[in-house]
Amino acid sequence: MRIALFATCIVDAMYPRVALATVRVLERLGHEVVFPPGQGCCSQMHVNSGYFDDALPVVRNHVEVFTAADYDVAVAPSGSCVASLGHQQPMIARAGGDEVLAQGAEAVAASTYELSQLLTDVLGVTDAAAQLGSWFPHRVTYHPSCHGMRLLRLGDRQKDLVASVGDLDLVELPDAQECCGFGGTFSFKNPDVSAAMAEEKIGNIVSTGAELCTGGDASCLMHLGGAMNRRDSGPATVHFAEILASTRQNPLEVSGPVELSIPGPGARRTASSTPRTTGGAR
């Protein structure tokens, strides 16, 4: 299968190794991954802030880029951005009076999957250890992001994939369904409320005794990981794609708060003092 990668803004700008982990997992299954050039933002930040007119050209760019590309399905390592494609882009196109664009947005959204959706529903992956060779001998808890849980209705897809990784010890997160407080531009507009929500979530994460907190949105993990770094306490955060990419032969190495990072094939990245990091997987 030919799979188009929608990297998303935050992954591309801040955590590109999450995209690399996504590619490695899909290539391990024998699929070809392509990267449509010219892709950018999904327009979620603009829409959530009420800037519909500014969002329209962003939507148009995404639809044009992915309509022109040659692929069977598209994938993104972000429930938030995939939800935006189906929930917001057609609305913005229609609000701008462009029905053709709205229909194009619906078509692109219909063929775009969040990573766990693609792996589970399309590619039939239910056992990461057996089917992907995933191995990660650490105690992990899982935070489900709001968009994936409430708009995409991912259910336990991400958590079940993580639980199936070899030698991984998954511990349930209390009140997992509660928001972490990031909410995109919400955290900028309402920083005190956002920080208070993060503190409550972090308290639950710490209570699990886990070494790491994983999830499917780099934005939530950045929010929680940054708050825990400022406290200099609490588990590290890491995207579940990197856990799936970790193998016995080339494990994701962990030391303290985790930078979402995987070095190139054959390289091994060791722990450093600042920031504390992860190493490679293929």
mmCIF file of C-alpha atoms in Angstrom:
data_model
loop_
_atom_site.group_PDB
_atom_site.id
_atom_site.type_symbol
_atom_site.label_atom_id
_atom_site.label_comp_id
_atom_site.label_asym_id
_atom_site.label_seq_id
_atom_site.Cartn_x
_atom_site.Cartn_y
_atom_site.Cartn_z
ATOM 1 C CA MET A 1 0.000 0.000 0.000
ATOM 2 C CA ARG A 2 1.144 3.547 -0.771
ATOM 3 C CA ILE A 3 0.642 5.724 2.312
ATOM 4 C CA ALA A 4 0.916 9.525 2.372
ATOM 5 C CA LEU A 5 2.301 11.023 5.562
ATOM 6 C CA PHE A 6 0.659 14.174 6.902
ATOM 7 C CA ALA A 7 3.341 15.238 9.365
ATOM 8 C CA THR A 8 1.351 18.063 11.075
ATOM 9 C CA CYS A 9 2.796 21.401 12.180
ATOM 10 C CA ILE A 10 3.942 20.576 15.686
ATOM 11 C CA VAL A 11 5.592 17.305 14.679
ATOM 12 C CA ASP A 12 7.315 18.909 11.712
ATOM 13 C CA ALA A 13 8.497 21.947 13.671
ATOM 14 C CA MET A 14 9.316 20.470 17.067
ATOM 15 C CA TYR A 15 9.188 16.647 17.065
ATOM 16 C CA PRO A 16 10.132 15.446 13.560
ATOM 17 C CA ARG A 17 11.336 12.142 14.983
ATOM 18 C CA VAL A 18 7.696 11.210 15.669
ATOM 19 C CA ALA A 19 7.150 11.378 11.912
ATOM 20 C CA LEU A 20 10.254 9.249 11.404
ATOM 21 C CA ALA A 21 8.971 6.667 13.879
ATOM 22 C CA THR A 22 5.648 6.588 12.021
ATOM 23 C CA VAL A 23 7.437 5.951 8.739
ATOM 24 C CA ARG A 24 9.574 3.192 10.231
ATOM 25 C CA VAL A 25 6.575 1.384 11.684
ATOM 26 C CA LEU A 26 4.711 1.471 8.360
ATOM 27 C CA GLU A 27 7.765 0.471 6.327
ATOM 28 C CA ARG A 28 8.326 -2.415 8.720
ATOM 29 C CA LEU A 29 4.929 -3.694 7.629
ATOM 30 C CA GLY A 30 6.031 -3.532 3.990
ATOM 31 C CA HIS A 31 4.240 -0.357 2.906
ATOM 32 C CA GLU A 32 5.589 2.551 0.874
ATOM 33 C CA VAL A 33 5.393 5.916 2.620
ATOM 34 C CA VAL A 34 5.394 9.151 0.602
ATOM 35 C CA PHE A 35 5.509 12.764 1.752
ATOM 36 C CA PRO A 36 3.361 15.113 -0.360
ATOM 37 C CA PRO A 37 5.417 18.315 -0.779
ATOM 38 C CA GLY A 38 3.869 21.653 0.050
ATOM 39 C CA GLN A 39 1.806 20.405 2.974
ATOM 40 C CA GLY A 40 1.410 22.681 5.964
ATOM 41 C CA CYS A 41 -1.043 23.370 8.766
ATOM 42 C CA CYS A 42 -4.500 21.797 8.992
ATOM 43 C CA SER A 43 -5.928 25.237 10.025
ATOM 44 C CA GLN A 44 -6.991 24.076 13.478
ATOM 45 C CA MET A 45 -5.278 26.976 15.281
ATOM 46 C CA HIS A 46 -6.952 29.524 13.038
ATOM 47 C CA VAL A 47 -10.397 27.952 13.363
ATOM 48 C CA ASN A 48 -10.232 27.512 17.128
ATOM 49 C CA SER A 49 -9.357 31.189 17.472
ATOM 50 C CA GLY A 50 -12.199 32.305 15.198
ATOM 51 C CA TYR A 51 -10.075 33.387 12.235
ATOM 52 C CA PHE A 52 -12.192 31.713 9.566
ATOM 53 C CA ASP A 53 -11.061 33.964 6.700
ATOM 54 C CA ASP A 54 -7.414 33.260 7.501
ATOM 55 C CA ALA A 55 -8.137 29.547 7.760
ATOM 56 C CA LEU A 56 -9.602 29.316 4.251
ATOM 57 C CA PRO A 57 -6.306 29.464 2.269
ATOM 58 C CA VAL A 58 -4.758 27.020 4.744
ATOM 59 C CA VAL A 59 -7.592 24.567 4.086
ATOM 60 C CA ARG A 60 -7.264 25.122 0.347
ATOM 61 C CA ASN A 61 -3.545 24.347 0.466
ATOM 62 C CA HIS A 62 -4.075 21.096 2.362
ATOM 63 C CA VAL A 63 -6.821 19.916 0.035
ATOM 64 C CA GLU A 64 -4.879 20.799 -3.111
ATOM 65 C CA VAL A 65 -1.675 19.143 -1.902
ATOM 66 C CA PHE A 66 -3.304 15.886 -0.866
ATOM 67 C CA THR A 67 -5.695 15.772 -3.831
ATOM 68 C CA ALA A 68 -2.745 16.051 -6.219
ATOM 69 C CA ALA A 69 -0.683 13.369 -4.452
ATOM 70 C CA ASP A 70 -0.664 9.707 -5.489
ATOM 71 C CA TYR A 71 -1.528 7.475 -2.532
ATOM 72 C CA ASP A 72 -4.025 4.929 -1.260
ATOM 73 C CA VAL A 73 -4.533 6.337 2.236
ATOM 74 C CA ALA A 74 -2.982 9.127 4.302
ATOM 75 C CA VAL A 75 -1.887 8.997 7.928
ATOM 76 C CA ALA A 76 -0.999 11.481 10.653
ATOM 77 C CA PRO A 77 0.475 10.832 14.131
ATOM 78 C CA SER A 78 -2.100 13.230 15.620
ATOM 79 C CA GLY A 79 -5.721 12.642 16.508
ATOM 80 C CA SER A 80 -6.216 16.383 16.867
ATOM 81 C CA CYS A 81 -5.179 17.221 13.318
ATOM 82 C CA VAL A 82 -7.016 14.297 11.727
ATOM 83 C CA ALA A 83 -10.165 15.343 13.595
ATOM 84 C CA SER A 84 -9.734 18.869 12.263
ATOM 85 C CA LEU A 85 -9.691 17.646 8.660
ATOM 86 C CA GLY A 86 -13.146 16.140 8.919
ATOM 87 C CA HIS A 87 -14.701 18.368 11.568
ATOM 88 C CA GLN A 88 -13.452 21.820 10.572
ATOM 89 C CA GLN A 89 -12.115 21.970 7.019
ATOM 90 C CA PRO A 90 -15.415 21.365 5.174
ATOM 91 C CA MET A 91 -17.098 23.881 7.497
ATOM 92 C CA ILE A 92 -14.499 26.541 6.723
ATOM 93 C CA ALA A 93 -14.780 25.922 2.984
ATOM 94 C CA ARG A 94 -18.571 26.278 3.088
ATOM 95 C CA ALA A 95 -18.345 29.350 5.302
ATOM 96 C CA GLY A 96 -16.140 30.818 2.560
ATOM 97 C CA GLY A 97 -18.713 29.946 -0.107
ATOM 98 C CA ASP A 98 -16.592 27.270 -1.810
ATOM 99 C CA GLU A 99 -18.623 24.067 -2.091
ATOM 100 C CA VAL A 100 -16.113 22.428 -4.425
ATOM 101 C CA LEU A 101 -13.396 22.919 -1.825
ATOM 102 C CA ALA A 102 -15.719 21.598 0.886
ATOM 103 C CA GLN A 103 -16.307 18.406 -1.059
ATOM 104 C CA GLY A 104 -12.592 18.084 -1.723
ATOM 105 C CA ALA A 105 -11.901 18.492 1.994
ATOM 106 C CA GLU A 106 -14.418 15.768 2.793
ATOM 107 C CA ALA A 107 -12.774 13.428 0.288
ATOM 108 C CA VAL A 108 -9.281 14.040 1.684
ATOM 109 C CA ALA A 109 -10.520 13.630 5.261
ATOM 110 C CA ALA A 110 -12.256 10.356 4.381
ATOM 111 C CA SER A 111 -8.953 8.830 3.264
ATOM 112 C CA THR A 112 -6.861 10.194 6.166
ATOM 113 C CA TYR A 113 -6.352 8.131 9.307
ATOM 114 C CA GLU A 114 -4.845 8.741 12.708
ATOM 115 C CA LEU A 115 -1.952 6.293 13.163
ATOM 116 C CA SER A 116 -3.689 3.844 15.512
ATOM 117 C CA GLN A 117 -6.789 3.885 13.277
ATOM 118 C CA LEU A 118 -4.691 2.963 10.272
ATOM 119 C CA LEU A 119 -2.735 0.271 12.073
ATOM 120 C CA THR A 120 -5.758 -1.331 13.715
ATOM 121 C CA ASP A 121 -8.660 -0.810 11.304
ATOM 122 C CA VAL A 122 -6.896 -0.910 7.930
ATOM 123 C CA LEU A 123 -3.643 -2.833 8.403
ATOM 124 C CA GLY A 124 -4.912 -5.314 10.987
ATOM 125 C CA VAL A 125 -2.239 -4.744 13.622
ATOM 126 C CA THR A 126 -3.414 -5.952 17.020
ATOM 127 C CA ASP A 127 -0.179 -7.318 18.507
ATOM 128 C CA ALA A 128 2.720 -4.868 18.256
ATOM 129 C CA ALA A 129 5.239 -7.331 19.670
ATOM 130 C CA ALA A 130 4.386 -10.064 17.177
ATOM 131 C CA GLN A 131 3.596 -7.959 14.107
ATOM 132 C CA LEU A 132 5.971 -5.014 14.507
ATOM 133 C CA GLY A 133 8.691 -6.441 16.723
ATOM 134 C CA SER A 134 8.000 -3.647 19.215
ATOM 135 C CA TRP A 135 9.851 -3.950 22.526
ATOM 136 C CA PHE A 136 9.939 -1.417 25.343
ATOM 137 C CA PRO A 137 10.700 -2.762 28.849
ATOM 138 C CA HIS A 138 9.335 0.159 30.850
ATOM 139 C CA ARG A 139 6.399 1.003 33.098
ATOM 140 C CA VAL A 140 4.114 3.275 31.081
ATOM 141 C CA THR A 141 0.802 5.063 31.576
ATOM 142 C CA TYR A 142 -1.383 6.396 28.774
ATOM 143 C CA HIS A 143 -3.145 9.744 28.327
ATOM 144 C CA PRO A 144 -5.944 9.806 25.689
ATOM 145 C CA SER A 145 -6.151 13.185 23.999
ATOM 146 C CA CYS A 146 -9.524 14.909 23.765
ATOM 147 C CA HIS A 147 -9.884 15.095 19.983
ATOM 148 C CA GLY A 148 -8.990 11.451 19.483
ATOM 149 C CA MET A 149 -11.306 10.358 22.254
ATOM 150 C CA ARG A 150 -14.282 12.608 21.582
ATOM 151 C CA LEU A 151 -14.208 13.464 17.864
ATOM 152 C CA LEU A 152 -12.436 10.498 16.260
ATOM 153 C CA ARG A 153 -13.787 8.069 18.860
ATOM 154 C CA LEU A 154 -10.532 6.131 18.889
ATOM 155 C CA GLY A 155 -11.571 4.241 21.996
ATOM 156 C CA ASP A 156 -8.712 2.045 23.212
ATOM 157 C CA ARG A 157 -6.899 1.677 19.894
ATOM 158 C CA GLN A 158 -3.776 3.564 20.971
ATOM 159 C CA LYS A 159 -3.743 2.086 24.460
ATOM 160 C CA ASP A 160 -4.255 -1.464 23.184
ATOM 161 C CA LEU A 161 -1.353 -1.125 20.752
ATOM 162 C CA VAL A 162 0.895 0.165 23.532
ATOM 163 C CA ALA A 163 -0.226 -2.650 25.826
ATOM 164 C CA SER A 164 0.754 -5.209 23.196
ATOM 165 C CA VAL A 165 4.389 -4.033 23.027
ATOM 166 C CA GLY A 166 6.868 -6.622 24.261
ATOM 167 C CA ASP A 167 7.813 -6.384 27.979
ATOM 168 C CA LEU A 168 5.935 -3.106 28.434
ATOM 169 C CA ASP A 169 4.123 -2.691 31.747
ATOM 170 C CA LEU A 170 1.011 -0.558 31.176
ATOM 171 C CA VAL A 171 -0.631 0.987 34.238
ATOM 172 C CA GLU A 172 -4.033 2.673 34.084
ATOM 173 C CA LEU A 173 -4.158 6.457 34.479
ATOM 174 C CA PRO A 174 -6.774 7.704 36.992
ATOM 175 C CA ASP A 175 -9.376 10.013 35.420
ATOM 176 C CA ALA A 176 -7.736 9.431 32.073
ATOM 177 C CA GLN A 177 -10.656 10.994 30.210
ATOM 178 C CA GLU A 178 -9.997 14.428 31.730
ATOM 179 C CA CYS A 179 -8.352 17.073 29.506
ATOM 180 C CA CYS A 180 -4.690 17.910 30.093
ATOM 181 C CA GLY A 181 -5.394 21.629 29.649
ATOM 182 C CA PHE A 182 -3.491 22.296 26.441
ATOM 183 C CA GLY A 183 -6.351 22.816 24.000
ATOM 184 C CA GLY A 184 -4.177 24.521 21.399
ATOM 185 C CA THR A 185 -4.675 28.279 21.631
ATOM 186 C CA PHE A 186 -6.750 27.756 24.796
ATOM 187 C CA SER A 187 -3.510 27.398 26.736
ATOM 188 C CA PHE A 188 -2.382 30.827 25.476
ATOM 189 C CA LYS A 189 -5.669 32.556 26.105
ATOM 190 C CA ASN A 190 -6.288 30.966 29.504
ATOM 191 C CA PRO A 191 -2.823 30.126 30.869
ATOM 192 C CA ASP A 192 -3.816 29.906 34.540
ATOM 193 C CA VAL A 193 -6.698 27.532 33.875
ATOM 194 C CA SER A 194 -4.554 25.516 31.466
ATOM 195 C CA ALA A 195 -1.744 25.209 34.027
ATOM 196 C CA ALA A 196 -4.164 24.153 36.762
ATOM 197 C CA MET A 197 -5.596 21.431 34.513
ATOM 198 C CA ALA A 198 -2.081 20.226 33.707
ATOM 199 C CA GLU A 199 -1.208 20.046 37.406
ATOM 200 C CA GLU A 200 -4.241 17.888 38.105
ATOM 201 C CA LYS A 201 -3.366 15.578 35.224
ATOM 202 C CA ILE A 202 0.269 15.401 36.328
ATOM 203 C CA GLY A 203 -0.795 14.440 39.839
ATOM 204 C CA ASN A 204 -2.659 11.478 38.386
ATOM 205 C CA ILE A 205 0.289 10.545 36.185
ATOM 206 C CA VAL A 206 2.700 10.640 39.127
ATOM 207 C CA SER A 207 0.328 8.487 41.205
ATOM 208 C CA THR A 208 0.735 5.600 38.740
ATOM 209 C CA GLY A 209 4.447 5.208 39.450
ATOM 210 C CA ALA A 210 5.074 5.041 35.699
ATOM 211 C CA GLU A 211 8.414 5.958 34.161
ATOM 212 C CA LEU A 212 6.721 7.426 31.105
ATOM 213 C CA CYS A 213 3.431 8.883 29.982
ATOM 214 C CA THR A 214 2.524 8.192 26.378
ATOM 215 C CA GLY A 215 -0.212 9.402 24.083
ATOM 216 C CA GLY A 216 -1.060 10.140 20.472
ATOM 217 C CA ASP A 217 -0.738 13.931 20.261
ATOM 218 C CA ALA A 218 2.633 15.652 20.533
ATOM 219 C CA SER A 219 0.872 18.848 21.625
ATOM 220 C CA CYS A 220 -0.558 17.274 24.779
ATOM 221 C CA LEU A 221 2.728 15.521 25.497
ATOM 222 C CA MET A 222 4.608 18.801 25.060
ATOM 223 C CA HIS A 223 2.223 20.544 27.466
ATOM 224 C CA LEU A 224 2.519 17.862 30.132
ATOM 225 C CA GLY A 225 6.207 17.220 29.591
ATOM 226 C CA GLY A 226 7.005 20.924 29.806
ATOM 227 C CA ALA A 227 5.058 21.286 33.045
ATOM 228 C CA MET A 228 6.819 18.293 34.571
ATOM 229 C CA ASN A 229 10.209 19.613 33.464
ATOM 230 C CA ARG A 230 9.505 22.928 35.171
ATOM 231 C CA ARG A 231 8.625 21.037 38.348
ATOM 232 C CA ASP A 232 11.701 18.846 37.829
ATOM 233 C CA SER A 233 9.535 15.898 38.789
ATOM 234 C CA GLY A 234 7.214 13.370 37.231
ATOM 235 C CA PRO A 235 7.546 10.850 34.424
ATOM 236 C CA ALA A 236 8.776 11.667 30.953
ATOM 237 C CA THR A 237 6.423 11.934 27.965
ATOM 238 C CA VAL A 238 6.821 10.112 24.650
ATOM 239 C CA HIS A 239 4.617 9.604 21.599
ATOM 240 C CA PHE A 240 3.246 6.091 21.197
ATOM 241 C CA ALA A 241 4.656 5.921 17.636
ATOM 242 C CA GLU A 242 8.161 5.930 19.099
ATOM 243 C CA ILE A 243 7.265 3.132 21.491
ATOM 244 C CA LEU A 244 5.956 1.061 18.570
ATOM 245 C CA ALA A 245 9.169 1.806 16.648
ATOM 246 C CA SER A 246 11.361 0.569 19.506
ATOM 247 C CA THR A 247 12.837 -2.936 19.096
ATOM 248 C CA ARG A 248 15.249 -5.222 20.942
ATOM 249 C CA GLN A 249 17.820 -4.639 18.220
ATOM 250 C CA ASN A 250 17.505 -0.857 18.334
ATOM 251 C CA PRO A 251 15.614 0.192 21.449
ATOM 252 C CA LEU A 252 14.286 3.557 22.418
ATOM 253 C CA GLU A 253 16.565 4.443 25.313
ATOM 254 C CA VAL A 254 15.124 6.437 28.172
ATOM 255 C CA SER A 255 16.702 8.588 30.821
ATOM 256 C CA GLY A 256 14.500 11.043 32.683
ATOM 257 C CA PRO A 257 12.242 13.534 30.865
ATOM 258 C CA VAL A 258 12.039 12.404 27.273
ATOM 259 C CA GLU A 259 12.763 14.423 24.186
ATOM 260 C CA LEU A 260 10.802 12.861 21.325
ATOM 261 C CA SER A 261 13.830 11.843 19.323
ATOM 262 C CA ILE A 262 15.131 8.900 17.306
ATOM 263 C CA PRO A 263 18.576 8.984 15.673
ATOM 264 C CA GLY A 264 19.251 7.532 12.249
ATOM 265 C CA PRO A 265 19.493 3.800 11.546
ATOM 266 C CA GLY A 266 22.492 2.224 13.214
ATOM 267 C CA ALA A 267 22.994 5.102 15.611
ATOM 268 C CA ARG A 268 22.532 4.822 19.351
ATOM 269 C CA ARG A 269 21.881 7.954 21.346
ATOM 270 C CA THR A 270 22.836 7.789 25.002
ATOM 271 C CA ALA A 271 21.408 9.758 27.874
ATOM 272 C CA SER A 272 22.673 13.279 28.345
ATOM 273 C CA SER A 273 22.256 15.672 31.217
ATOM 274 C CA THR A 274 20.202 18.448 29.554
ATOM 275 C CA PRO A 275 17.741 17.661 28.148
ATOM 276 C CA ARG A 276 17.342 14.029 29.123
ATOM 277 C CA THR A 277 16.606 12.121 25.945
ATOM 278 C CA THR A 278 15.509 8.975 24.183
ATOM 279 C CA GLY A 279 17.480 6.984 21.659
ATOM 280 C CA GLY A 280 16.743 5.136 18.457
ATOM 281 C CA ALA A 281 14.448 2.492 17.060
ATOM 282 C CA ARG A 282 14.019 0.755 13.762
#
